[in-house]
XYZ file of C-alpha atoms in Angstrom:
283
model
C 0.000 0.000 0.000
C 2.771 2.404 0.945
C 4.609 1.605 -2.303
C 1.495 2.272 -4.362
C 0.954 5.590 -2.541
C 4.571 6.620 -3.129
C 4.327 5.703 -6.796
C 1.132 7.704 -7.148
C 2.726 10.702 -5.454
C 5.762 10.483 -7.723
C 3.554 10.262 -10.790
C 1.615 13.306 -9.654
C 4.836 15.248 -9.115
C 6.046 14.361 -12.612
C 2.704 15.393 -14.113
C 2.841 18.715 -12.248
C 6.402 19.361 -13.437
C 5.410 18.656 -17.034
C 2.459 21.019 -16.710
C 4.631 23.816 -15.341
C 7.199 23.241 -18.091
C 4.512 23.357 -20.754
C 3.149 26.611 -19.381
C 6.613 28.109 -19.226
C 7.418 27.221 -22.833
C 4.317 29.073 -23.959
C 5.340 32.236 -22.142
C 7.370 33.695 -24.997
C 5.657 35.023 -28.084
C 6.162 32.683 -31.035
C 6.803 35.641 -33.327
C 9.924 36.505 -31.362
C 11.274 32.966 -31.400
C 13.749 31.300 -33.671
C 17.434 31.902 -34.177
C 20.092 32.726 -31.641
C 18.610 36.158 -30.953
C 15.127 35.071 -29.913
C 13.040 32.213 -28.586
C 13.843 30.065 -25.575
C 14.345 32.089 -22.422
C 16.184 35.126 -23.831
C 15.806 37.743 -26.541
C 18.682 39.863 -27.877
C 17.879 43.481 -28.758
C 20.249 45.916 -30.441
C 20.627 49.359 -28.846
C 23.051 52.252 -28.592
C 25.034 52.322 -25.354
C 26.756 55.705 -25.687
C 23.870 58.134 -26.272
C 22.462 59.701 -23.084
C 18.690 59.959 -23.223
C 18.526 57.444 -26.088
C 20.579 54.414 -25.077
C 23.320 54.469 -22.466
C 25.199 51.850 -20.468
C 25.865 53.296 -17.020
C 29.042 52.612 -15.031
C 27.153 50.055 -12.910
C 26.159 48.103 -16.027
C 22.537 49.235 -16.342
C 20.941 50.322 -19.624
C 18.868 53.506 -19.641
C 17.251 55.814 -22.185
C 14.114 56.350 -24.237
C 15.005 53.630 -26.757
C 15.770 51.257 -23.890
C 12.320 51.910 -22.400
C 10.702 51.271 -25.789
C 12.677 48.038 -26.180
C 11.682 46.817 -22.703
C 8.013 47.631 -23.307
C 7.937 45.800 -26.640
C 9.783 42.802 -25.216
C 7.303 42.569 -22.344
C 4.396 42.585 -24.794
C 6.122 39.701 -26.596
C 6.276 37.752 -23.340
C 9.767 38.588 -22.102
C 10.481 39.950 -18.657
C 13.261 42.476 -18.194
C 15.624 39.765 -16.993
C 15.083 37.848 -20.245
C 16.509 40.680 -22.357
C 20.087 40.673 -23.609
C 21.018 44.166 -24.805
C 23.692 44.244 -27.500
C 25.523 47.369 -28.626
C 24.759 47.987 -32.290
C 26.756 50.730 -33.945
C 25.109 52.698 -36.755
C 27.241 51.165 -39.498
C 26.525 47.600 -38.293
C 22.753 47.694 -37.859
C 21.624 46.062 -41.105
C 24.333 43.395 -40.862
C 23.399 42.563 -37.268
C 19.775 42.007 -38.296
C 20.570 39.997 -41.428
C 23.047 37.811 -39.520
C 20.598 37.147 -36.713
C 22.806 38.683 -34.042
C 19.747 40.536 -32.727
C 16.021 39.958 -33.007
C 15.307 43.640 -33.509
C 17.034 47.000 -33.093
C 15.874 50.097 -31.200
C 18.724 52.558 -31.684
C 17.784 56.002 -33.063
C 17.322 54.085 -36.333
C 15.823 56.395 -38.977
C 13.636 54.772 -41.621
C 14.762 55.459 -45.182
C 14.534 53.795 -48.594
C 18.128 52.571 -48.595
C 17.642 50.724 -45.313
C 14.209 49.429 -46.302
C 15.879 47.564 -49.158
C 17.687 45.421 -46.564
C 15.503 45.311 -43.439
C 11.929 45.932 -42.334
C 10.807 48.516 -39.797
C 8.029 48.575 -37.229
C 6.794 52.002 -36.216
C 7.801 54.772 -36.446
C 7.785 55.366 -32.682
C 9.409 58.830 -32.653
C 9.638 61.720 -35.108
C 12.913 63.568 -34.551
C 14.470 66.433 -36.506
C 17.981 67.595 -37.217
C 18.601 70.601 -35.000
C 21.407 72.494 -33.309
C 22.380 72.895 -29.679
C 23.785 76.225 -28.483
C 24.749 77.747 -25.159
C 21.757 78.840 -23.097
C 22.908 82.456 -23.080
C 23.618 82.657 -26.821
C 20.919 84.527 -28.750
C 23.003 85.152 -31.860
C 21.741 82.121 -33.811
C 18.068 82.609 -34.613
C 17.926 80.775 -37.945
C 20.096 78.212 -39.784
C 21.528 81.045 -41.919
C 23.047 82.534 -38.764
C 25.430 79.567 -38.697
C 27.433 81.225 -41.483
C 30.912 82.045 -40.141
C 30.083 80.120 -36.950
C 31.993 77.060 -35.758
C 29.620 74.110 -36.181
C 30.494 70.775 -34.583
C 29.443 67.208 -35.225
C 31.116 63.819 -34.913
C 33.588 62.532 -37.466
C 31.792 60.788 -40.326
C 28.414 62.362 -39.583
C 26.424 63.878 -42.442
C 24.552 66.323 -40.202
C 27.072 69.181 -40.271
C 27.723 68.732 -43.982
C 23.971 68.941 -44.657
C 23.899 72.348 -42.960
C 26.887 73.576 -44.938
C 25.572 72.272 -48.266
C 21.991 73.481 -47.937
C 21.615 76.182 -45.285
C 24.838 77.902 -44.243
C 27.628 77.479 -46.832
C 30.069 79.576 -44.798
C 29.683 77.538 -41.612
C 33.045 76.375 -40.260
C 32.791 72.631 -39.741
C 34.516 71.140 -36.711
C 34.615 67.332 -36.533
C 35.275 65.717 -33.147
C 35.512 62.084 -32.141
C 32.306 62.114 -30.107
C 29.359 64.269 -29.097
C 30.755 64.671 -25.585
C 33.804 66.392 -27.043
C 31.549 68.735 -29.009
C 29.653 69.546 -25.824
C 32.855 70.359 -23.996
C 33.892 72.622 -26.872
C 30.494 74.278 -26.839
C 30.651 74.840 -23.089
C 34.142 76.326 -23.359
C 33.147 78.548 -26.328
C 35.585 76.794 -28.655
C 32.640 76.033 -30.937
C 29.334 77.831 -31.417
C 26.859 75.043 -32.133
C 26.481 71.263 -32.213
C 24.232 69.557 -34.758
C 22.557 66.131 -34.971
C 19.036 64.791 -34.231
C 17.169 66.899 -31.673
C 16.387 63.810 -29.588
C 20.100 63.019 -29.271
C 20.927 66.646 -28.459
C 18.186 66.721 -25.809
C 19.552 63.545 -24.243
C 23.014 65.015 -23.870
C 21.746 68.383 -22.649
C 19.586 66.662 -20.036
C 22.615 65.144 -18.292
C 23.058 66.373 -14.737
C 26.402 67.994 -15.558
C 24.892 70.057 -18.393
C 21.442 71.030 -17.068
C 20.688 74.673 -17.794
C 23.842 75.218 -19.847
C 22.462 74.532 -23.332
C 19.289 74.930 -25.371
C 17.895 73.530 -28.610
C 17.264 76.059 -31.370
C 14.187 74.230 -32.695
C 15.090 74.580 -36.394
C 13.713 71.182 -37.545
C 16.095 70.931 -40.504
C 15.068 67.371 -41.428
C 12.566 64.667 -40.471
C 13.965 61.535 -38.823
C 11.395 58.766 -38.379
C 12.791 56.368 -35.759
C 11.699 52.793 -36.373
C 12.403 49.368 -34.913
C 14.529 47.422 -37.384
C 13.909 43.714 -37.909
C 14.537 40.976 -40.436
C 13.189 41.548 -43.930
C 9.902 39.727 -44.469
C 9.154 38.972 -40.803
C 5.645 40.396 -41.001
C 4.376 38.469 -37.964
C 6.945 40.011 -35.631
C 6.516 43.425 -37.255
C 2.752 43.340 -36.640
C 3.214 42.339 -33.010
C 5.784 45.072 -32.385
C 3.456 47.627 -33.970
C 0.647 46.550 -31.646
C 2.994 46.896 -28.677
C 3.961 50.422 -29.779
C 0.301 51.384 -30.165
C -0.399 50.127 -26.645
C 2.601 52.051 -25.281
C 1.117 55.258 -26.679
C -2.417 54.494 -25.503
C -1.490 53.744 -21.893
C 0.726 56.891 -21.718
C 3.946 54.940 -21.135
C 5.342 56.641 -24.252
C 4.694 60.118 -22.825
C 6.289 59.185 -19.509
C 9.420 57.897 -21.244
C 9.764 61.044 -23.364
C 9.416 63.300 -20.319
C 11.832 61.237 -18.230
C 14.655 61.211 -20.765
C 14.229 64.420 -22.784
C 12.157 66.707 -20.566
C 15.040 68.184 -18.515
C 16.448 69.727 -21.738
C 13.167 71.442 -22.625
C 12.736 69.182 -25.665
C 9.532 70.038 -27.512
C 8.796 66.611 -28.928
C 6.344 65.836 -31.700
C 3.247 63.832 -30.730
C 3.659 60.072 -30.984
C 3.526 59.198 -34.703
C 0.922 56.831 -36.079
C 2.160 53.422 -37.127
C 3.215 53.438 -40.775
C 3.052 57.236 -41.090
C 6.475 58.190 -42.458
C 6.900 61.974 -42.495
C 9.062 63.005 -45.446
């Protein structure tokens, strides 16, 4: 009798374990599965790790920023808890390759949607409409239009097209200064070695919102281009794209999007555009 009771108890324990395992395997969204970057217990998401306000890895190893919040929200809607996420640095020049190779399941990294990129990858979103702008010192009222950049020292990072766009189209006499990183441009701006820094307004707002720079800089609000930030994913993965789009729509509806914008860009006085509608690419 005791043996039969023990056997029955063991069988029940095995059945319970199988049930729990089955439930656990259904936790992750099937659309995010498959490949080394998704499925199973983890999902790998590409982000920037050196852009304050957008995507930054802090000294204690945490990841913070607006794009990071978007990535976490989308992953949760796909069935992944924060601990299931593996964030992978994805530099601008490597984004399409990382997606095509399967190094990441999707990328949330100030990734502007354009025709050249759409030939290689798909995009969910857009989830943010940014614009090329300039950052100046808070007490500088000499630059009131892009034309005022003529004969001014204009900084951007080496290899960026932002400063060249200004020189080619808006201020041909602007004196371009190329530095290794945006932080160097900010230091030059603070020390009056340069007069203005240019790139996407969201990136500028993220830098200006840092504790060390609060109140020292301001965005001009010139809106010199439209940058539709999207979530990059593998070409043809319509199922995952649709699910990410639904997650983004929910993020806007429940006001999590507004909270993330205010948390990461608000301290710089960033006047953001309203959340864009899915599929609405502003040219």
